[in-house]
JSON list of C-alpha atoms in Angstrom, two decimals:
[
{"chain": "K", "resi": 1, "resn": "UNK", "atom": "CA", "xyz": [-0.16, -0.02, 0.11]},
{"chain": "K", "resi": 2, "resn": "UNK", "atom": "CA", "xyz": [1.59, 3.07, -0.92]},
{"chain": "K", "resi": 3, "resn": "UNK", "atom": "CA", "xyz": [1.77, 5.90, 2.04]},
{"chain": "K", "resi": 4, "resn": "UNK", "atom": "CA", "xyz": [1.87, 9.24, 1.80]},
{"chain": "K", "resi": 5, "resn": "UNK", "atom": "CA", "xyz": [4.70, 10.99, 0.83]},
{"chain": "K", "resi": 6, "resn": "UNK", "atom": "CA", "xyz": [6.04, 12.22, 4.51]},
{"chain": "K", "resi": 7, "resn": "UNK", "atom": "CA", "xyz": [7.89, 15.62, 3.20]},
{"chain": "K", "resi": 8, "resn": "UNK", "atom": "CA", "xyz": [3.96, 16.84, 1.93]},
{"chain": "K", "resi": 9, "resn": "UNK", "atom": "CA", "xyz": [2.59, 15.28, 5.03]},
{"chain": "K", "resi": 10, "resn": "UNK", "atom": "CA", "xyz": [5.46, 17.28, 7.50]},
{"chain": "K", "resi": 11, "resn": "UNK", "atom": "CA", "xyz": [5.17, 20.31, 5.85]},
{"chain": "K", "resi": 12, "resn": "UNK", "atom": "CA", "xyz": [0.76, 20.26, 5.75]},
{"chain": "K", "resi": 13, "resn": "UNK", "atom": "CA", "xyz": [0.56, 19.74, 9.70]},
{"chain": "K", "resi": 14, "resn": "UNK", "atom": "CA", "xyz": [4.09, 21.01, 11.01]},
{"chain": "K", "resi": 15, "resn": "UNK", "atom": "CA", "xyz": [4.70, 18.16, 13.17]},
{"chain": "K", "resi": 16, "resn": "UNK", "atom": "CA", "xyz": [7.43, 15.52, 13.44]},
{"chain": "K", "resi": 17, "resn": "UNK", "atom": "CA", "xyz": [5.83, 12.29, 11.87]},
{"chain": "K", "resi": 18, "resn": "UNK", "atom": "CA", "xyz": [7.41, 8.62, 11.48]},
{"chain": "K", "resi": 19, "resn": "UNK", "atom": "CA", "xyz": [5.75, 6.53, 9.78]},
{"chain": "K", "resi": 20, "resn": "UNK", "atom": "CA", "xyz": [4.96, 2.64, 9.45]},
{"chain": "K", "resi": 21, "resn": "UNK", "atom": "CA", "xyz": [7.00, 0.66, 11.33]},
{"chain": "K", "resi": 22, "resn": "UNK", "atom": "CA", "xyz": [7.13, -1.82, 8.00]},
{"chain": "K", "resi": 23, "resn": "UNK", "atom": "CA", "xyz": [7.57, 0.66, 5.07]},
{"chain": "K", "resi": 24, "resn": "UNK", "atom": "CA", "xyz": [9.90, -0.17, 2.12]},
{"chain": "K", "resi": 25, "resn": "UNK", "atom": "CA", "xyz": [11.46, 1.78, -0.57]},
{"chain": "K", "resi": 26, "resn": "UNK", "atom": "CA", "xyz": [10.84, 0.31, -3.61]},
{"chain": "K", "resi": 27, "resn": "UNK", "atom": "CA", "xyz": [13.57, 1.43, -6.48]},
{"chain": "K", "resi": 28, "resn": "UNK", "atom": "CA", "xyz": [13.02, 1.82, -10.18]},
{"chain": "K", "resi": 29, "resn": "UNK", "atom": "CA", "xyz": [14.58, -1.44, -10.69]},
{"chain": "K", "resi": 30, "resn": "UNK", "atom": "CA", "xyz": [12.04, -2.19, -7.93]},
{"chain": "K", "resi": 31, "resn": "UNK", "atom": "CA", "xyz": [14.98, -3.39, -5.32]},
{"chain": "K", "resi": 32, "resn": "UNK", "atom": "CA", "xyz": [12.75, -3.26, -1.69]},
{"chain": "K", "resi": 33, "resn": "UNK", "atom": "CA", "xyz": [14.67, -1.48, 0.92]},
{"chain": "K", "resi": 34, "resn": "UNK", "atom": "CA", "xyz": [13.07, -1.84, 4.38]},
{"chain": "K", "resi": 35, "resn": "UNK", "atom": "CA", "xyz": [13.27, 1.61, 5.94]},
{"chain": "K", "resi": 36, "resn": "UNK", "atom": "CA", "xyz": [12.97, 3.00, 9.20]},
{"chain": "K", "resi": 37, "resn": "UNK", "atom": "CA", "xyz": [12.04, 7.10, 8.53]},
{"chain": "K", "resi": 38, "resn": "UNK", "atom": "CA", "xyz": [10.68, 10.62, 10.10]},
{"chain": "K", "resi": 39, "resn": "UNK", "atom": "CA", "xyz": [10.10, 14.15, 9.24]},
{"chain": "K", "resi": 40, "resn": "UNK", "atom": "CA", "xyz": [10.64, 17.12, 10.44]},
{"chain": "K", "resi": 41, "resn": "UNK", "atom": "CA", "xyz": [9.38, 20.89, 9.69]},
{"chain": "K", "resi": 42, "resn": "UNK", "atom": "CA", "xyz": [12.40, 23.35, 9.32]},
{"chain": "K", "resi": 43, "resn": "UNK", "atom": "CA", "xyz": [10.40, 26.44, 10.68]},
{"chain": "K", "resi": 44, "resn": "UNK", "atom": "CA", "xyz": [11.96, 30.68, 11.09]},
{"chain": "K", "resi": 45, "resn": "UNK", "atom": "CA", "xyz": [12.24, 32.71, 13.72]},
{"chain": "K", "resi": 46, "resn": "UNK", "atom": "CA", "xyz": [8.39, 33.36, 13.60]},
{"chain": "K", "resi": 47, "resn": "UNK", "atom": "CA", "xyz": [7.94, 30.11, 13.85]},
{"chain": "K", "resi": 48, "resn": "UNK", "atom": "CA", "xyz": [6.49, 29.66, 10.02]},
{"chain": "K", "resi": 49, "resn": "UNK", "atom": "CA", "xyz": [7.49, 26.11, 8.56]},
{"chain": "K", "resi": 50, "resn": "UNK", "atom": "CA", "xyz": [9.55, 26.93, 5.50]},
{"chain": "K", "resi": 51, "resn": "UNK", "atom": "CA", "xyz": [10.56, 23.21, 4.97]},
{"chain": "K", "resi": 52, "resn": "UNK", "atom": "CA", "xyz": [11.43, 19.93, 6.14]},
{"chain": "K", "resi": 53, "resn": "UNK", "atom": "CA", "xyz": [14.28, 17.10, 6.93]},
{"chain": "K", "resi": 54, "resn": "UNK", "atom": "CA", "xyz": [13.71, 13.84, 5.94]},
{"chain": "K", "resi": 55, "resn": "UNK", "atom": "CA", "xyz": [15.11, 10.92, 7.01]},
{"chain": "K", "resi": 56, "resn": "UNK", "atom": "CA", "xyz": [14.94, 7.50, 5.78]},
{"chain": "K", "resi": 57, "resn": "UNK", "atom": "CA", "xyz": [16.95, 4.12, 7.53]},
{"chain": "K", "resi": 58, "resn": "UNK", "atom": "CA", "xyz": [17.95, 1.54, 5.71]},
{"chain": "K", "resi": 59, "resn": "UNK", "atom": "CA", "xyz": [16.67, -1.17, 8.04]},
{"chain": "K", "resi": 60, "resn": "UNK", "atom": "CA", "xyz": [16.61, -4.38, 5.45]},
{"chain": "K", "resi": 61, "resn": "UNK", "atom": "CA", "xyz": [19.37, -6.47, 7.22]},
{"chain": "K", "resi": 62, "resn": "UNK", "atom": "CA", "xyz": [17.79, -5.72, 10.91]},
{"chain": "K", "resi": 63, "resn": "UNK", "atom": "CA", "xyz": [14.72, -6.75, 9.60]},
{"chain": "K", "resi": 64, "resn": "UNK", "atom": "CA", "xyz": [15.45, -9.65, 8.07]},
{"chain": "K", "resi": 65, "resn": "UNK", "atom": "CA", "xyz": [17.54, -10.66, 11.15]},
{"chain": "K", "resi": 66, "resn": "UNK", "atom": "CA", "xyz": [14.32, -10.44, 13.17]},
{"chain": "K", "resi": 67, "resn": "UNK", "atom": "CA", "xyz": [12.03, -12.75, 10.60]},
{"chain": "K", "resi": 68, "resn": "UNK", "atom": "CA", "xyz": [15.08, -15.69, 10.45]},
{"chain": "K", "resi": 69, "resn": "UNK", "atom": "CA", "xyz": [15.24, -15.10, 14.23]},
{"chain": "K", "resi": 70, "resn": "UNK", "atom": "CA", "xyz": [11.32, -14.97, 15.01]},
{"chain": "K", "resi": 71, "resn": "UNK", "atom": "CA", "xyz": [11.62, -18.33, 12.32]},
{"chain": "K", "resi": 72, "resn": "UNK", "atom": "CA", "xyz": [14.42, -20.20, 13.94]},
{"chain": "K", "resi": 73, "resn": "UNK", "atom": "CA", "xyz": [11.84, -19.76, 17.02]},
{"chain": "K", "resi": 74, "resn": "UNK", "atom": "CA", "xyz": [9.05, -21.26, 16.03]},
{"chain": "K", "resi": 75, "resn": "UNK", "atom": "CA", "xyz": [10.48, -24.13, 13.68]},
{"chain": "K", "resi": 76, "resn": "UNK", "atom": "CA", "xyz": [12.73, -26.99, 13.41]},
{"chain": "K", "resi": 77, "resn": "UNK", "atom": "CA", "xyz": [15.65, -26.58, 12.19]},
{"chain": "K", "resi": 78, "resn": "UNK", "atom": "CA", "xyz": [16.48, -30.45, 10.51]},
{"chain": "K", "resi": 79, "resn": "UNK", "atom": "CA", "xyz": [12.70, -30.76, 8.54]},
{"chain": "K", "resi": 80, "resn": "UNK", "atom": "CA", "xyz": [11.71, -27.24, 8.81]},
{"chain": "K", "resi": 81, "resn": "UNK", "atom": "CA", "xyz": [8.29, -27.37, 10.22]},
{"chain": "K", "resi": 82, "resn": "UNK", "atom": "CA", "xyz": [7.42, -25.65, 12.90]},
{"chain": "K", "resi": 83, "resn": "UNK", "atom": "CA", "xyz": [8.15, -26.97, 16.27]},
{"chain": "K", "resi": 84, "resn": "UNK", "atom": "CA", "xyz": [6.23, -28.15, 19.35]},
{"chain": "K", "resi": 85, "resn": "UNK", "atom": "CA", "xyz": [6.10, -24.52, 21.53]},
{"chain": "K", "resi": 86, "resn": "UNK", "atom": "CA", "xyz": [4.38, -23.28, 17.85]},
{"chain": "K", "resi": 87, "resn": "UNK", "atom": "CA", "xyz": [1.96, -26.06, 17.35]},
{"chain": "K", "resi": 88, "resn": "UNK", "atom": "CA", "xyz": [0.58, -25.96, 21.26]},
{"chain": "K", "resi": 89, "resn": "UNK", "atom": "CA", "xyz": [0.08, -22.19, 19.99]},
{"chain": "K", "resi": 90, "resn": "UNK", "atom": "CA", "xyz": [-1.86, -23.13, 17.00]},
{"chain": "K", "resi": 91, "resn": "UNK", "atom": "CA", "xyz": [-3.59, -26.00, 18.68]},
{"chain": "K", "resi": 92, "resn": "UNK", "atom": "CA", "xyz": [-5.16, -23.80, 21.34]},
{"chain": "K", "resi": 93, "resn": "UNK", "atom": "CA", "xyz": [-6.45, -21.64, 18.84]},
{"chain": "K", "resi": 94, "resn": "UNK", "atom": "CA", "xyz": [-7.89, -24.40, 16.84]},
{"chain": "K", "resi": 95, "resn": "UNK", "atom": "CA", "xyz": [-9.96, -25.77, 20.28]},
{"chain": "K", "resi": 96, "resn": "UNK", "atom": "CA", "xyz": [-10.70, -21.85, 21.07]},
{"chain": "K", "resi": 97, "resn": "UNK", "atom": "CA", "xyz": [-12.22, -21.89, 17.36]},
{"chain": "K", "resi": 98, "resn": "UNK", "atom": "CA", "xyz": [-14.20, -25.27, 17.99]},
{"chain": "K", "resi": 99, "resn": "UNK", "atom": "CA", "xyz": [-15.49, -24.48, 21.01]},
{"chain": "K", "resi": 100, "resn": "UNK", "atom": "CA", "xyz": [-16.73, -21.42, 19.48]},
{"chain": "K", "resi": 101, "resn": "UNK", "atom": "CA", "xyz": [-18.77, -23.26, 17.13]},
{"chain": "K", "resi": 102, "resn": "UNK", "atom": "CA", "xyz": [-15.83, -22.83, 14.34]},
{"chain": "K", "resi": 103, "resn": "UNK", "atom": "CA", "xyz": [-14.62, -26.53, 13.86]},
{"chain": "K", "resi": 104, "resn": "UNK", "atom": "CA", "xyz": [-15.01, -29.62, 13.82]},
{"chain": "K", "resi": 105, "resn": "UNK", "atom": "CA", "xyz": [-10.68, -29.64, 13.53]},
{"chain": "K", "resi": 106, "resn": "UNK", "atom": "CA", "xyz": [-8.76, -32.75, 14.18]},
{"chain": "K", "resi": 107, "resn": "UNK", "atom": "CA", "xyz": [-5.41, -33.36, 15.34]},
{"chain": "K", "resi": 108, "resn": "UNK", "atom": "CA", "xyz": [-3.25, -36.69, 14.35]},
{"chain": "K", "resi": 109, "resn": "UNK", "atom": "CA", "xyz": [-0.28, -38.30, 16.37]},
{"chain": "K", "resi": 110, "resn": "UNK", "atom": "CA", "xyz": [2.56, -39.73, 14.37]},
{"chain": "K", "resi": 111, "resn": "UNK", "atom": "CA", "xyz": [5.37, -41.57, 16.15]},
{"chain": "K", "resi": 112, "resn": "UNK", "atom": "CA", "xyz": [7.65, -43.84, 14.13]},
{"chain": "K", "resi": 113, "resn": "UNK", "atom": "CA", "xyz": [8.57, -47.22, 15.65]},
{"chain": "K", "resi": 114, "resn": "UNK", "atom": "CA", "xyz": [12.03, -48.31, 15.52]},
{"chain": "K", "resi": 115, "resn": "UNK", "atom": "CA", "xyz": [13.77, -44.97, 14.80]},
{"chain": "K", "resi": 116, "resn": "UNK", "atom": "CA", "xyz": [16.23, -45.37, 17.03]},
{"chain": "K", "resi": 117, "resn": "UNK", "atom": "CA", "xyz": [17.39, -48.70, 15.68]},
{"chain": "K", "resi": 118, "resn": "UNK", "atom": "CA", "xyz": [17.90, -46.55, 11.96]},
{"chain": "K", "resi": 119, "resn": "UNK", "atom": "CA", "xyz": [20.02, -44.26, 14.66]},
{"chain": "K", "resi": 120, "resn": "UNK", "atom": "CA", "xyz": [21.74, -46.97, 16.71]},
{"chain": "K", "resi": 121, "resn": "UNK", "atom": "CA", "xyz": [22.90, -48.89, 13.60]},
{"chain": "K", "resi": 122, "resn": "UNK", "atom": "CA", "xyz": [23.47, -46.53, 10.62]},
{"chain": "K", "resi": 123, "resn": "UNK", "atom": "CA", "xyz": [24.15, -43.20, 12.56]},
{"chain": "K", "resi": 124, "resn": "UNK", "atom": "CA", "xyz": [22.46, -39.59, 13.00]},
{"chain": "K", "resi": 125, "resn": "UNK", "atom": "CA", "xyz": [23.14, -39.01, 9.40]},
{"chain": "K", "resi": 126, "resn": "UNK", "atom": "CA", "xyz": [20.88, -41.52, 8.43]},
{"chain": "K", "resi": 127, "resn": "UNK", "atom": "CA", "xyz": [18.29, -40.55, 10.74]},
{"chain": "K", "resi": 128, "resn": "UNK", "atom": "CA", "xyz": [17.99, -37.17, 10.18]},
{"chain": "K", "resi": 129, "resn": "UNK", "atom": "CA", "xyz": [17.78, -38.17, 6.58]},
{"chain": "K", "resi": 130, "resn": "UNK", "atom": "CA", "xyz": [14.67, -40.45, 7.14]},
{"chain": "K", "resi": 131, "resn": "UNK", "atom": "CA", "xyz": [13.42, -37.54, 9.19]},
{"chain": "K", "resi": 132, "resn": "UNK", "atom": "CA", "xyz": [13.47, -35.34, 6.51]},
{"chain": "K", "resi": 133, "resn": "UNK", "atom": "CA", "xyz": [12.06, -38.10, 4.10]},
{"chain": "K", "resi": 134, "resn": "UNK", "atom": "CA", "xyz": [9.00, -38.80, 6.43]},
{"chain": "K", "resi": 135, "resn": "UNK", "atom": "CA", "xyz": [8.40, -34.62, 6.66]},
{"chain": "K", "resi": 136, "resn": "UNK", "atom": "CA", "xyz": [7.80, -34.59, 2.12]},
{"chain": "K", "resi": 137, "resn": "UNK", "atom": "CA", "xyz": [6.14, -37.64, 2.20]},
{"chain": "K", "resi": 138, "resn": "UNK", "atom": "CA", "xyz": [3.64, -36.31, 5.22]},
{"chain": "K", "resi": 139, "resn": "UNK", "atom": "CA", "xyz": [3.56, -32.51, 3.44]},
{"chain": "K", "resi": 140, "resn": "UNK", "atom": "CA", "xyz": [2.38, -34.67, 0.43]},
{"chain": "K", "resi": 141, "resn": "UNK", "atom": "CA", "xyz": [-0.79, -36.15, 2.50]},
{"chain": "K", "resi": 142, "resn": "UNK", "atom": "CA", "xyz": [-2.27, -32.73, 3.68]},
{"chain": "K", "resi": 143, "resn": "UNK", "atom": "CA", "xyz": [-3.54, -29.63, 2.32]},
{"chain": "K", "resi": 144, "resn": "UNK", "atom": "CA", "xyz": [-1.63, -26.84, 2.51]},
{"chain": "K", "resi": 145, "resn": "UNK", "atom": "CA", "xyz": [-3.74, -25.49, 5.62]},
{"chain": "K", "resi": 146, "resn": "UNK", "atom": "CA", "xyz": [-3.40, -27.49, 7.63]},
{"chain": "K", "resi": 147, "resn": "UNK", "atom": "CA", "xyz": [-0.63, -28.17, 9.91]},
{"chain": "K", "resi": 148, "resn": "UNK", "atom": "CA", "xyz": [2.15, -30.41, 10.24]},
{"chain": "K", "resi": 149, "resn": "UNK", "atom": "CA", "xyz": [5.05, -29.73, 13.25]},
{"chain": "K", "resi": 150, "resn": "UNK", "atom": "CA", "xyz": [7.62, -32.40, 14.55]},
{"chain": "K", "resi": 151, "resn": "UNK", "atom": "CA", "xyz": [6.92, -32.48, 18.23]},
{"chain": "K", "resi": 152, "resn": "UNK", "atom": "CA", "xyz": [9.90, -34.40, 18.99]},
{"chain": "K", "resi": 153, "resn": "UNK", "atom": "CA", "xyz": [12.76, -37.05, 18.02]},
{"chain": "K", "resi": 154, "resn": "UNK", "atom": "CA", "xyz": [10.57, -39.44, 16.37]},
{"chain": "K", "resi": 155, "resn": "UNK", "atom": "CA", "xyz": [7.43, -37.56, 16.71]},
{"chain": "K", "resi": 156, "resn": "UNK", "atom": "CA", "xyz": [4.93, -35.74, 14.59]},
{"chain": "K", "resi": 157, "resn": "UNK", "atom": "CA", "xyz": [1.86, -33.99, 15.19]},
{"chain": "K", "resi": 158, "resn": "UNK", "atom": "CA", "xyz": [-0.75, -32.97, 12.90]},
{"chain": "K", "resi": 159, "resn": "UNK", "atom": "CA", "xyz": [-3.66, -30.44, 12.72]},
{"chain": "K", "resi": 160, "resn": "UNK", "atom": "CA", "xyz": [-6.10, -30.79, 10.23]},
{"chain": "K", "resi": 161, "resn": "UNK", "atom": "CA", "xyz": [-8.31, -27.66, 11.02]},
{"chain": "K", "resi": 162, "resn": "UNK", "atom": "CA", "xyz": [-12.10, -27.76, 9.01]},
{"chain": "K", "resi": 163, "resn": "UNK", "atom": "CA", "xyz": [-12.27, -31.21, 9.15]},
{"chain": "K", "resi": 164, "resn": "UNK", "atom": "CA", "xyz": [-14.76, -33.73, 9.52]},
{"chain": "K", "resi": 165, "resn": "UNK", "atom": "CA", "xyz": [-13.83, -37.31, 11.56]},
{"chain": "K", "resi": 166, "resn": "UNK", "atom": "CA", "xyz": [-14.37, -38.85, 8.38]},
{"chain": "K", "resi": 167, "resn": "UNK", "atom": "CA", "xyz": [-11.68, -36.68, 6.67]},
{"chain": "K", "resi": 168, "resn": "UNK", "atom": "CA", "xyz": [-9.14, -37.00, 9.03]},
{"chain": "K", "resi": 169, "resn": "UNK", "atom": "CA", "xyz": [-9.69, -40.93, 9.40]},
{"chain": "K", "resi": 170, "resn": "UNK", "atom": "CA", "xyz": [-8.81, -40.88, 5.35]},
{"chain": "K", "resi": 171, "resn": "UNK", "atom": "CA", "xyz": [-5.81, -38.55, 5.40]},
{"chain": "K", "resi": 172, "resn": "UNK", "atom": "CA", "xyz": [-4.44, -40.28, 8.68]},
{"chain": "K", "resi": 173, "resn": "UNK", "atom": "CA", "xyz": [-4.82, -44.06, 6.52]},
{"chain": "K", "resi": 174, "resn": "UNK", "atom": "CA", "xyz": [-3.43, -42.30, 3.70]},
{"chain": "K", "resi": 175, "resn": "UNK", "atom": "CA", "xyz": [-0.22, -41.38, 5.96]},
{"chain": "K", "resi": 176, "resn": "UNK", "atom": "CA", "xyz": [-0.31, -44.90, 7.79]},
{"chain": "K", "resi": 177, "resn": "UNK", "atom": "CA", "xyz": [0.10, -46.74, 4.35]},
{"chain": "K", "resi": 178, "resn": "UNK", "atom": "CA", "xyz": [2.33, -44.11, 2.73]},
{"chain": "K", "resi": 179, "resn": "UNK", "atom": "CA", "xyz": [4.62, -44.74, 5.75]},
{"chain": "K", "resi": 180, "resn": "UNK", "atom": "CA", "xyz": [4.18, -48.76, 5.66]},
{"chain": "K", "resi": 181, "resn": "UNK", "atom": "CA", "xyz": [5.20, -48.64, 1.72]},
{"chain": "K", "resi": 182, "resn": "UNK", "atom": "CA", "xyz": [8.22, -45.90, 1.91]},
{"chain": "K", "resi": 183, "resn": "UNK", "atom": "CA", "xyz": [11.34, -48.17, 1.79]},
{"chain": "K", "resi": 184, "resn": "UNK", "atom": "CA", "xyz": [14.17, -46.04, 3.49]},
{"chain": "K", "resi": 185, "resn": "UNK", "atom": "CA", "xyz": [17.71, -46.84, 1.66]},
{"chain": "K", "resi": 186, "resn": "UNK", "atom": "CA", "xyz": [21.35, -45.87, 3.38]}
]
């Protein structure tokens, strides 16, 4: 959304102005630069506004870092799925939604049997690869609006919002069959 020209706004209002925390300058080459901006009037001795100073500060790196930290706090580093903490937040929201009559929702819990055997016999790099493969397999079996989380070592949770029990059972069976048919080669 295009913002009002900060210079014209400052000259019109005659006051110091700070603008949106999410302001972005878009250059002629369509390059986007995240900025913090402010404007302050310049006054003559009589107090009349005769100009203004507009300051833009490039905060692109800071915003990227903030976004990266936020992502790391809510996602599993290995699989890229959301983590248990973020899943709990979404689950609480789904429960509140269901209580308010905006349901039904379904919760699926997946625990991989014998995962420890893979780690113990083939090493952690094999276990990591298996978890990433299972993540990809799970992502192909659900809607884009569904939530998949890695809850722990070999545990996954899935939140299927606005999903009937019958639909959830079909999804769960599809996932069970896909994992059963999956062959891990190392």
